[in-house]
Coordinates of C-alpha atoms in Angstrom, one line a residue:
X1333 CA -45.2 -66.8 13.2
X1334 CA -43.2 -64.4 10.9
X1335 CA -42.0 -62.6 13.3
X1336 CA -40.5 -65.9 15.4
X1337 CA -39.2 -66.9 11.6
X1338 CA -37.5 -63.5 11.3
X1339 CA -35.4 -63.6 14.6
X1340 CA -34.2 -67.2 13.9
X1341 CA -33.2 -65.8 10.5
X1342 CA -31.4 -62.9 12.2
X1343 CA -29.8 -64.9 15.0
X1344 CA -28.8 -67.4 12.1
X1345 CA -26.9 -64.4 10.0
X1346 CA -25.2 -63.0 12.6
X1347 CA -24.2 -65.9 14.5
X1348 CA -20.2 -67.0 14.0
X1349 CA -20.0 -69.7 16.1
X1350 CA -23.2 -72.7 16.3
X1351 CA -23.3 -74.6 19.1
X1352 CA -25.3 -77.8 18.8
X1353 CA -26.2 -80.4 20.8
X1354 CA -25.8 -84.5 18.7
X1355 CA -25.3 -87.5 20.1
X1356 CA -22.2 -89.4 17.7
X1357 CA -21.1 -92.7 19.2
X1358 CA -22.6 -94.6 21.5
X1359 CA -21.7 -95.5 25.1
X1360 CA -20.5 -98.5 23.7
X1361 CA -17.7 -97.3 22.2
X1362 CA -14.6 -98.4 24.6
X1363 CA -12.0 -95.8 26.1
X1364 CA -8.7 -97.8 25.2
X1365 CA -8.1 -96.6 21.5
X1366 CA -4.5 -97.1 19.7
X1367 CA -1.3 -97.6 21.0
X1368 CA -2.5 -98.0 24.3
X1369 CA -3.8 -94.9 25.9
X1370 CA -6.5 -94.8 27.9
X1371 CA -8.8 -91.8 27.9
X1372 CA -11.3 -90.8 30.9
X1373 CA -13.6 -88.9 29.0
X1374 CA -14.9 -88.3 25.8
X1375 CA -13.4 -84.6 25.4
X1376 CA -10.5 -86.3 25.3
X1377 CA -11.5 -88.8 22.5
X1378 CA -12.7 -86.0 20.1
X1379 CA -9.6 -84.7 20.7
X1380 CA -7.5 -87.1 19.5
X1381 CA -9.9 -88.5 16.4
X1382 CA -9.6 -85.0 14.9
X1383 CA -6.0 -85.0 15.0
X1384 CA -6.0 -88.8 13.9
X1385 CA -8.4 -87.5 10.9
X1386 CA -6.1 -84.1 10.0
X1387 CA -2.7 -86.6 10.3
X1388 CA -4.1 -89.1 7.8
X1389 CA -4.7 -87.1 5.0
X1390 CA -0.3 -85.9 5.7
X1391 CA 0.2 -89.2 5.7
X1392 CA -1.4 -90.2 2.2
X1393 CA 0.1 -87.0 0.9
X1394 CA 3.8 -88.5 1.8
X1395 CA 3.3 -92.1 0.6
X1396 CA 2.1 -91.0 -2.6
X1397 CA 4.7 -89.0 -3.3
X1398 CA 7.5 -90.7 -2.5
X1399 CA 5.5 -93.2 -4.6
X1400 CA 6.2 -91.1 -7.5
X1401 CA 9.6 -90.3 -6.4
X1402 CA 10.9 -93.6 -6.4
X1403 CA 9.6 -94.8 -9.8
X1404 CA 12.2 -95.4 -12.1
X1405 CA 10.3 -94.9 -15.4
X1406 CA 8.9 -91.2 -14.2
X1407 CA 5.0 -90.0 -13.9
X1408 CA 2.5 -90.8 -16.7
X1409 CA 1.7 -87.9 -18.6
X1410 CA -2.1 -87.5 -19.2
X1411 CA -3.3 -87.5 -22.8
X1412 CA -4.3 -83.6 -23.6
X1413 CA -7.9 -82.4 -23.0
X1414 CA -10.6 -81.8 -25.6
X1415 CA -11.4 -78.1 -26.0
X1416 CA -14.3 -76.8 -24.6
X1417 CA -17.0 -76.1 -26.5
X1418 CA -19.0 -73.8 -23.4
X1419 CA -18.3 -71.9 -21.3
X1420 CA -20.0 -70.9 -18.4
X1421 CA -19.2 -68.0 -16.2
X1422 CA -22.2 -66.9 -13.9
X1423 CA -25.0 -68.6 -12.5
X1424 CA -28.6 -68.0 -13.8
X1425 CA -31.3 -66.4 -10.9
X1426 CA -33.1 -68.5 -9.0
X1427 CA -36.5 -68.0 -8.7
X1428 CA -38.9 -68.1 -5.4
X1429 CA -41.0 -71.1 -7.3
X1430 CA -38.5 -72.9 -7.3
X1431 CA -36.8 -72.5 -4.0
X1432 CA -40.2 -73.2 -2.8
X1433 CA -40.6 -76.5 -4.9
X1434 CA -37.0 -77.4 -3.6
X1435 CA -37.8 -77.0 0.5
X1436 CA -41.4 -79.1 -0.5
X1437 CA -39.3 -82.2 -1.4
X1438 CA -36.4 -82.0 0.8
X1439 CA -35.9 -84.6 3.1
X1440 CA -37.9 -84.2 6.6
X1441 CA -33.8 -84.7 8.5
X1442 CA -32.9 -81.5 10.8
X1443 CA -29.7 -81.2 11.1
X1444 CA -28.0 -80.6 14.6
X1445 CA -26.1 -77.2 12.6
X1446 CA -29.9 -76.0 11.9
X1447 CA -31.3 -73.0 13.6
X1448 CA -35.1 -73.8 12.2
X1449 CA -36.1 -77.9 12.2
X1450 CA -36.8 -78.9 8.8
X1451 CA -40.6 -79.3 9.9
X1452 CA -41.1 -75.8 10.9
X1453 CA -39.0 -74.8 7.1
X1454 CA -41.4 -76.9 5.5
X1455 CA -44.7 -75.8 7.3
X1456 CA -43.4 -72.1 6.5
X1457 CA -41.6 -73.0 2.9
X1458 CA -43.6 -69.9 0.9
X1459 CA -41.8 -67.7 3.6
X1460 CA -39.3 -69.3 4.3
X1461 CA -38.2 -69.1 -0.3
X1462 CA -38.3 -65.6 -0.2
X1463 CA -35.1 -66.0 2.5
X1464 CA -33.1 -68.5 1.0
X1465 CA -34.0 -67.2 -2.6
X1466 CA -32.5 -63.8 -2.4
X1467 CA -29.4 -65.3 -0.3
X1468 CA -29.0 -67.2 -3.0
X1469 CA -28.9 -65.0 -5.7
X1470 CA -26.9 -62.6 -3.5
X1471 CA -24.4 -65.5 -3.0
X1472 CA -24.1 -66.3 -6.6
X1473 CA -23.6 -63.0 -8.1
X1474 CA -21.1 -62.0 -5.7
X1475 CA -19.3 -65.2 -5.8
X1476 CA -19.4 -65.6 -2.3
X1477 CA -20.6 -69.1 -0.5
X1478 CA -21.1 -67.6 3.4
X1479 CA -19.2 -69.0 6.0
X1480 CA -20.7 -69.7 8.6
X1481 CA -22.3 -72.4 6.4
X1482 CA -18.4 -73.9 6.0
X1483 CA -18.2 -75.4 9.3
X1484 CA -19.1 -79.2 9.5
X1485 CA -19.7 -81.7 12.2
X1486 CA -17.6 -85.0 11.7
X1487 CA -19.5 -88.3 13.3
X1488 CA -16.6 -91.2 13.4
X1489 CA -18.3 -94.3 12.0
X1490 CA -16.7 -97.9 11.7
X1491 CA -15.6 -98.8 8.2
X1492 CA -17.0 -102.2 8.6
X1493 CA -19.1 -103.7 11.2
X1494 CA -17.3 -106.1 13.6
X1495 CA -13.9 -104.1 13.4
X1496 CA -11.6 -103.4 16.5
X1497 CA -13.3 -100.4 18.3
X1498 CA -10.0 -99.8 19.6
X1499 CA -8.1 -98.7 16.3
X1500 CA -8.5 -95.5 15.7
X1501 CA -7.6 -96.3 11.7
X1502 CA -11.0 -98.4 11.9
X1503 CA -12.7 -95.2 11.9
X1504 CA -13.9 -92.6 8.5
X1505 CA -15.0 -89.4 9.4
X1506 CA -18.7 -88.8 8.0
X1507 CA -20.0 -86.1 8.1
X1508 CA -23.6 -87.0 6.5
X1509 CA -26.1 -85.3 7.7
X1510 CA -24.1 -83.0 9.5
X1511 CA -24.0 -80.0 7.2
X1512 CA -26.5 -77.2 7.5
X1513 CA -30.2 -77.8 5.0
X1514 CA -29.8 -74.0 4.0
X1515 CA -25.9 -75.2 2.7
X1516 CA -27.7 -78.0 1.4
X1517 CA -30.3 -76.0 -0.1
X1518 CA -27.6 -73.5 -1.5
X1519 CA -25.8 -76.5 -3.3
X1520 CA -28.7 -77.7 -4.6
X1521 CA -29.7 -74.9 -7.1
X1522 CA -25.6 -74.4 -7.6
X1523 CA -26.2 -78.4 -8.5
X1524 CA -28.7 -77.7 -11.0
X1525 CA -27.1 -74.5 -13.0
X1526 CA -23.9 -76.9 -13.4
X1527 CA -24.6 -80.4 -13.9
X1528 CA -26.0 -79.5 -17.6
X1529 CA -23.1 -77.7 -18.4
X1530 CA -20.6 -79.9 -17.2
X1531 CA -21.9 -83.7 -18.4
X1532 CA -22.6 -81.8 -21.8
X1533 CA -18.4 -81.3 -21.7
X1534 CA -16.8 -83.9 -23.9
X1535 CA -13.8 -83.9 -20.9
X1536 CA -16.6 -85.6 -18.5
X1537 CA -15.8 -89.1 -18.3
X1538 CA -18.7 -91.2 -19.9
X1539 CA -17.2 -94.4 -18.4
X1540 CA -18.1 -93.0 -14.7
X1541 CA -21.2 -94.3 -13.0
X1542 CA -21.7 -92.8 -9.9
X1543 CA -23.7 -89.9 -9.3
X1544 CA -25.8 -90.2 -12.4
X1545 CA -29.2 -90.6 -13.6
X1546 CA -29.9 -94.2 -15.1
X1547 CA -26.4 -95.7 -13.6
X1548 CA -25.7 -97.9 -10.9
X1549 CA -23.3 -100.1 -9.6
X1550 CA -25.8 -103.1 -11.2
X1551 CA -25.0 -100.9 -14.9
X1552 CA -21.2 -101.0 -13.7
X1553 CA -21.1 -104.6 -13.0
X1554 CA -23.1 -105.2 -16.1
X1555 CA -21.1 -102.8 -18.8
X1556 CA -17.7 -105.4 -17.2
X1557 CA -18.9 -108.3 -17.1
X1558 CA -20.6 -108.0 -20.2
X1559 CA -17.4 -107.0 -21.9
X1560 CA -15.3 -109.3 -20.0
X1561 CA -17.3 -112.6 -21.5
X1562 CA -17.4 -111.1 -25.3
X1563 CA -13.6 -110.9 -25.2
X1564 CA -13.9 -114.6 -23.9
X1565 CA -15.9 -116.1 -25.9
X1566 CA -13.5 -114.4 -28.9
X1567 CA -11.2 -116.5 -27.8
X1568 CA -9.2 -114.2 -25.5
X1569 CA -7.9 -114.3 -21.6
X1570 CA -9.0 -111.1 -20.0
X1571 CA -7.0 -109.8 -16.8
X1572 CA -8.3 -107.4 -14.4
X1573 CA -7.3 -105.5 -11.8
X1574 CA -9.6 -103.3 -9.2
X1575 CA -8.5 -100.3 -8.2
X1576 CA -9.5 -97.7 -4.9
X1577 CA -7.8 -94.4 -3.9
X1578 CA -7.1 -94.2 -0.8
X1579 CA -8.8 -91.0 1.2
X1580 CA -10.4 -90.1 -2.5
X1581 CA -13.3 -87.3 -1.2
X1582 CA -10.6 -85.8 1.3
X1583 CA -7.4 -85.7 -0.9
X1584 CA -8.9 -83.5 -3.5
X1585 CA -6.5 -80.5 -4.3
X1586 CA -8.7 -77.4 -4.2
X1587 CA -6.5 -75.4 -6.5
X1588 CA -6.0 -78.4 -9.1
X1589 CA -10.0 -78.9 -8.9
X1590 CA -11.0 -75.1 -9.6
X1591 CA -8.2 -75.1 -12.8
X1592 CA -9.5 -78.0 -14.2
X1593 CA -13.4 -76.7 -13.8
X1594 CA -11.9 -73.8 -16.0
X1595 CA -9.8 -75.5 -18.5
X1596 CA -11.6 -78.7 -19.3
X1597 CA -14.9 -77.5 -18.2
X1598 CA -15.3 -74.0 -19.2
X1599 CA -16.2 -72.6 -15.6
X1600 CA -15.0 -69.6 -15.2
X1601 CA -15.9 -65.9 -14.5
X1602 CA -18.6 -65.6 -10.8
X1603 CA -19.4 -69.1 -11.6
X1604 CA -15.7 -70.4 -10.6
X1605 CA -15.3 -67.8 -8.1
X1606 CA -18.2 -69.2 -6.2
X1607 CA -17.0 -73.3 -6.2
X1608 CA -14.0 -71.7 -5.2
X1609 CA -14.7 -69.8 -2.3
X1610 CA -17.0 -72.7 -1.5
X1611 CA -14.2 -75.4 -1.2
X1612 CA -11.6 -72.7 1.1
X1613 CA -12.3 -71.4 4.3
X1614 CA -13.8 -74.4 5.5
X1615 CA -13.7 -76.2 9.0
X1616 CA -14.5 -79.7 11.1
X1617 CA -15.1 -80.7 14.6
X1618 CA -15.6 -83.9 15.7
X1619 CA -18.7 -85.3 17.9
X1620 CA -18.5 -87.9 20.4
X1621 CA -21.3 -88.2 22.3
X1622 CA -21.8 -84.7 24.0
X1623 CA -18.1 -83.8 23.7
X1624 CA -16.8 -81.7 20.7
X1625 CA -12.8 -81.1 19.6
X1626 CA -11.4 -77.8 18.7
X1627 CA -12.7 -76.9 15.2
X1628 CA -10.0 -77.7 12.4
X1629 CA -9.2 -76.3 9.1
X1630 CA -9.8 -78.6 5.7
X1631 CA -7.5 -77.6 4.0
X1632 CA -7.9 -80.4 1.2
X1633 CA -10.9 -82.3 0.0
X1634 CA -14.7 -82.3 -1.2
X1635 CA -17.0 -82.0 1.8
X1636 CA -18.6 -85.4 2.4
X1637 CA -22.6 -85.9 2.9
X1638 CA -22.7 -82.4 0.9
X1639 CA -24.5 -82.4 -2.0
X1640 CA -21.9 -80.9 -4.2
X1641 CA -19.3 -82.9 -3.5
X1642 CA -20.5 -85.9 -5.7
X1643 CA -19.7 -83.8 -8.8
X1644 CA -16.8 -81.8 -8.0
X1645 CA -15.0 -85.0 -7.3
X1646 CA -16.1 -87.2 -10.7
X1647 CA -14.8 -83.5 -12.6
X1648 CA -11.3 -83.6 -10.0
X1649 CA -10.8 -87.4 -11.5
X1650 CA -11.8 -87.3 -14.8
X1651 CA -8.4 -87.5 -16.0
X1652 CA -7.9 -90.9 -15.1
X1653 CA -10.1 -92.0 -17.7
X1654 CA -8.2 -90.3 -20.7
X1655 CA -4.7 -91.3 -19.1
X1656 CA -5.7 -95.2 -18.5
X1657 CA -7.1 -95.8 -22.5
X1658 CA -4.5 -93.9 -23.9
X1659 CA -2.1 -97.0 -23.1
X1660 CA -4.5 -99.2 -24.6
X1661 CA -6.2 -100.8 -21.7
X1662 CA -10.4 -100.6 -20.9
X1663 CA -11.9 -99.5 -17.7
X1664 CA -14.8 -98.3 -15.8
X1665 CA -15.2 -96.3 -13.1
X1666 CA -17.6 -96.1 -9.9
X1667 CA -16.5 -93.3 -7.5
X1668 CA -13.2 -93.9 -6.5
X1669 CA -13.5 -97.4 -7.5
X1670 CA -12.0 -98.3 -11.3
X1671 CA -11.7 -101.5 -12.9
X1672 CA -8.8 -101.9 -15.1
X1673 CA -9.2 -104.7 -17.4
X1674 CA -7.5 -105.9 -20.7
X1675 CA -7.5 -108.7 -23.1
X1676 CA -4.9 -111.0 -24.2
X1677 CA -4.3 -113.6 -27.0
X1678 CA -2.8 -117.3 -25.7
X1679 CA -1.0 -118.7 -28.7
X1680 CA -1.7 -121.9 -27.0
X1681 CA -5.5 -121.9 -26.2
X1682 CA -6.7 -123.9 -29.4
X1683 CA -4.1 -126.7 -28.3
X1684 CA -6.6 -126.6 -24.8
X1685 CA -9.8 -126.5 -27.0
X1686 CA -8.7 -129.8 -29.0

């Protein structure tokens, strides 16, 4: 058995390219997509979803800056940051226990990028935490993430169930599940040497729900909506207005991101070195059925269905927060949902009540 772990181990390391074998959409998925053409096979298809995918993320880039461009009243400057009162600059060792501990309570889902099935991992997970435990530790003293973990599978889902299967636009690229468990494992003891560190910074938005322990959307909806009907019943109209940014996981600047770890955040030294080198370098292709497009550089963005990603983007938009209630106005945030919200006095409203 150890012998049969440590060839898949060796063929993993010096592999460069993984060729997997997933099913993505089904057979049901029609060949007549946007603006007429027709495809005869799938190869085709992946094709032209990966460029749709890489040409939508240029596209929000341009409209949102000659959004700016064209205002007449020039950007919104953000409110300064609080200084940091931390600062955290290498990762802490992990240890074998707890590798082990983290491969017990994984979730039993192989992913198609996966060398060893996550049963086999688990049956062997003593082993198997010596492995991923020193590659750990190698990774995060060096500063390194390895990159043959960068590359990702992209599935196309629908947005909404009952959309036009012909629209390209109707389609997100997930990738969920589609990320190697040893990146996932990786991220997950990154994960737990940060999120201390950074929801101790008083730059983390408190306001933000997602991602958190003890918040939901039900705590969202209920911190609103309870402070919606106590500006009411005070006698006040309340307006609101629900914002969502468009392309939010994939539009994240990496450079922006990695400065703002370090100046609002305190991550610096091997520690920033490491989410760095973790957000570059990395690729996509995209699966449909058993056909696969030419890989594709991301260039922008967190990756999606990785576990990282969740708190690199609440840090990339924590900003919004300060900027929004420096002008006065209340909020809360979900994600890349935010509900702006203010109260008003009628001059007129006790002429109603009488």
């Amino acid at each position: 058995m150890k012998h049969n772990i440590a060839l898949c181990i060796n063929s993993w390391m010096s592999s460069d390219t993984i060729h997997v074998n997933c099913g993505a959409l089904s057979g049901r998925f029609c060949t007549l997509v946007s603006g007429g053409t027709v495809y005869e096979d799938t190869d085709q298809l992946a094709i032209s979803l990966g460029q749709f995918f890489t040409d939508k993320l240029t596209s929000v880039k341009h409209v949102v800056k000659a959004g700016l461009q064209s205002m007449s009243f020039g950007a919104a400057l953000c409110p300064p940051h609080q200084s940091v009162n931390s600062v955290m600059s290498e990762f802490s060792l992990v240890s074998i226990a707890g590798v082990e501990r983290l491969i017990h309570v994984m979730p039993a889902k192989t992913s198609p990028l996966d060398i060893i099935p996550i049963s086999l991992l688990k049956q062997c997970k003593t082993e198997m935490a010596i492995v991923f435990g020193n590659l750990a530790n190698i990774s995060f003293m060096s500063g390194h993430f390895p990159t043959v973990m960068k590359e990702g599978i992209v599935v196309p889902l629908l947005k909404k169930y009952g959309l036009d299967l012909t629209d390209l636009k109707n389609f997100r690229p997930v990738t969920n599940q589609v990320l190697s468990t040893i990146s996932k494992v990786l991220e997950r003891l990154a994960l737990a040497r940060l999120k201390t560190h950074i929801r101790a910074s008083p730059n983390y938005c408190i306001l933000q729900s997602a991602y958190r322990q003890g918040h939901s959307t039900e705590t969202a909806i209920n911190k609103i909506f309870d402070d919606i009907i106590g500006s009411i019943d005070s006698g006040h109209v309340v307006a609101l207005v629900s914002l969502d940014i468009s392309a939010a996981f994939d539009s994240v600047t990496h450079d922006v991101l990695v400065q703002r770890l370090e100046d609002e955040f305190g991550v610096t030294g091997t520690c920033g070195r490491w989410i760095s080198d973790y957000l570059t370098g990395r690729s996509f292709t995209v699966r449909v059925g058993q056909s696969t497009s030419p890989s594709r550089p991301m260039t922008t963005g967190v990756p999606q269905g990785s576990v990282l990603g969740p708190l690199l983007y609440t840090i990339y938009v924590s900003p919004i927060g300060r900027l929004i209630a420096s002008h006065g106005v209340e909020y809360h945030q979900y994600a890349d949902d935010i509900q702006i919200f203010t109260r008003m006095t009628v001059p007129f409203a006790t002429a109603f009540d009488s």
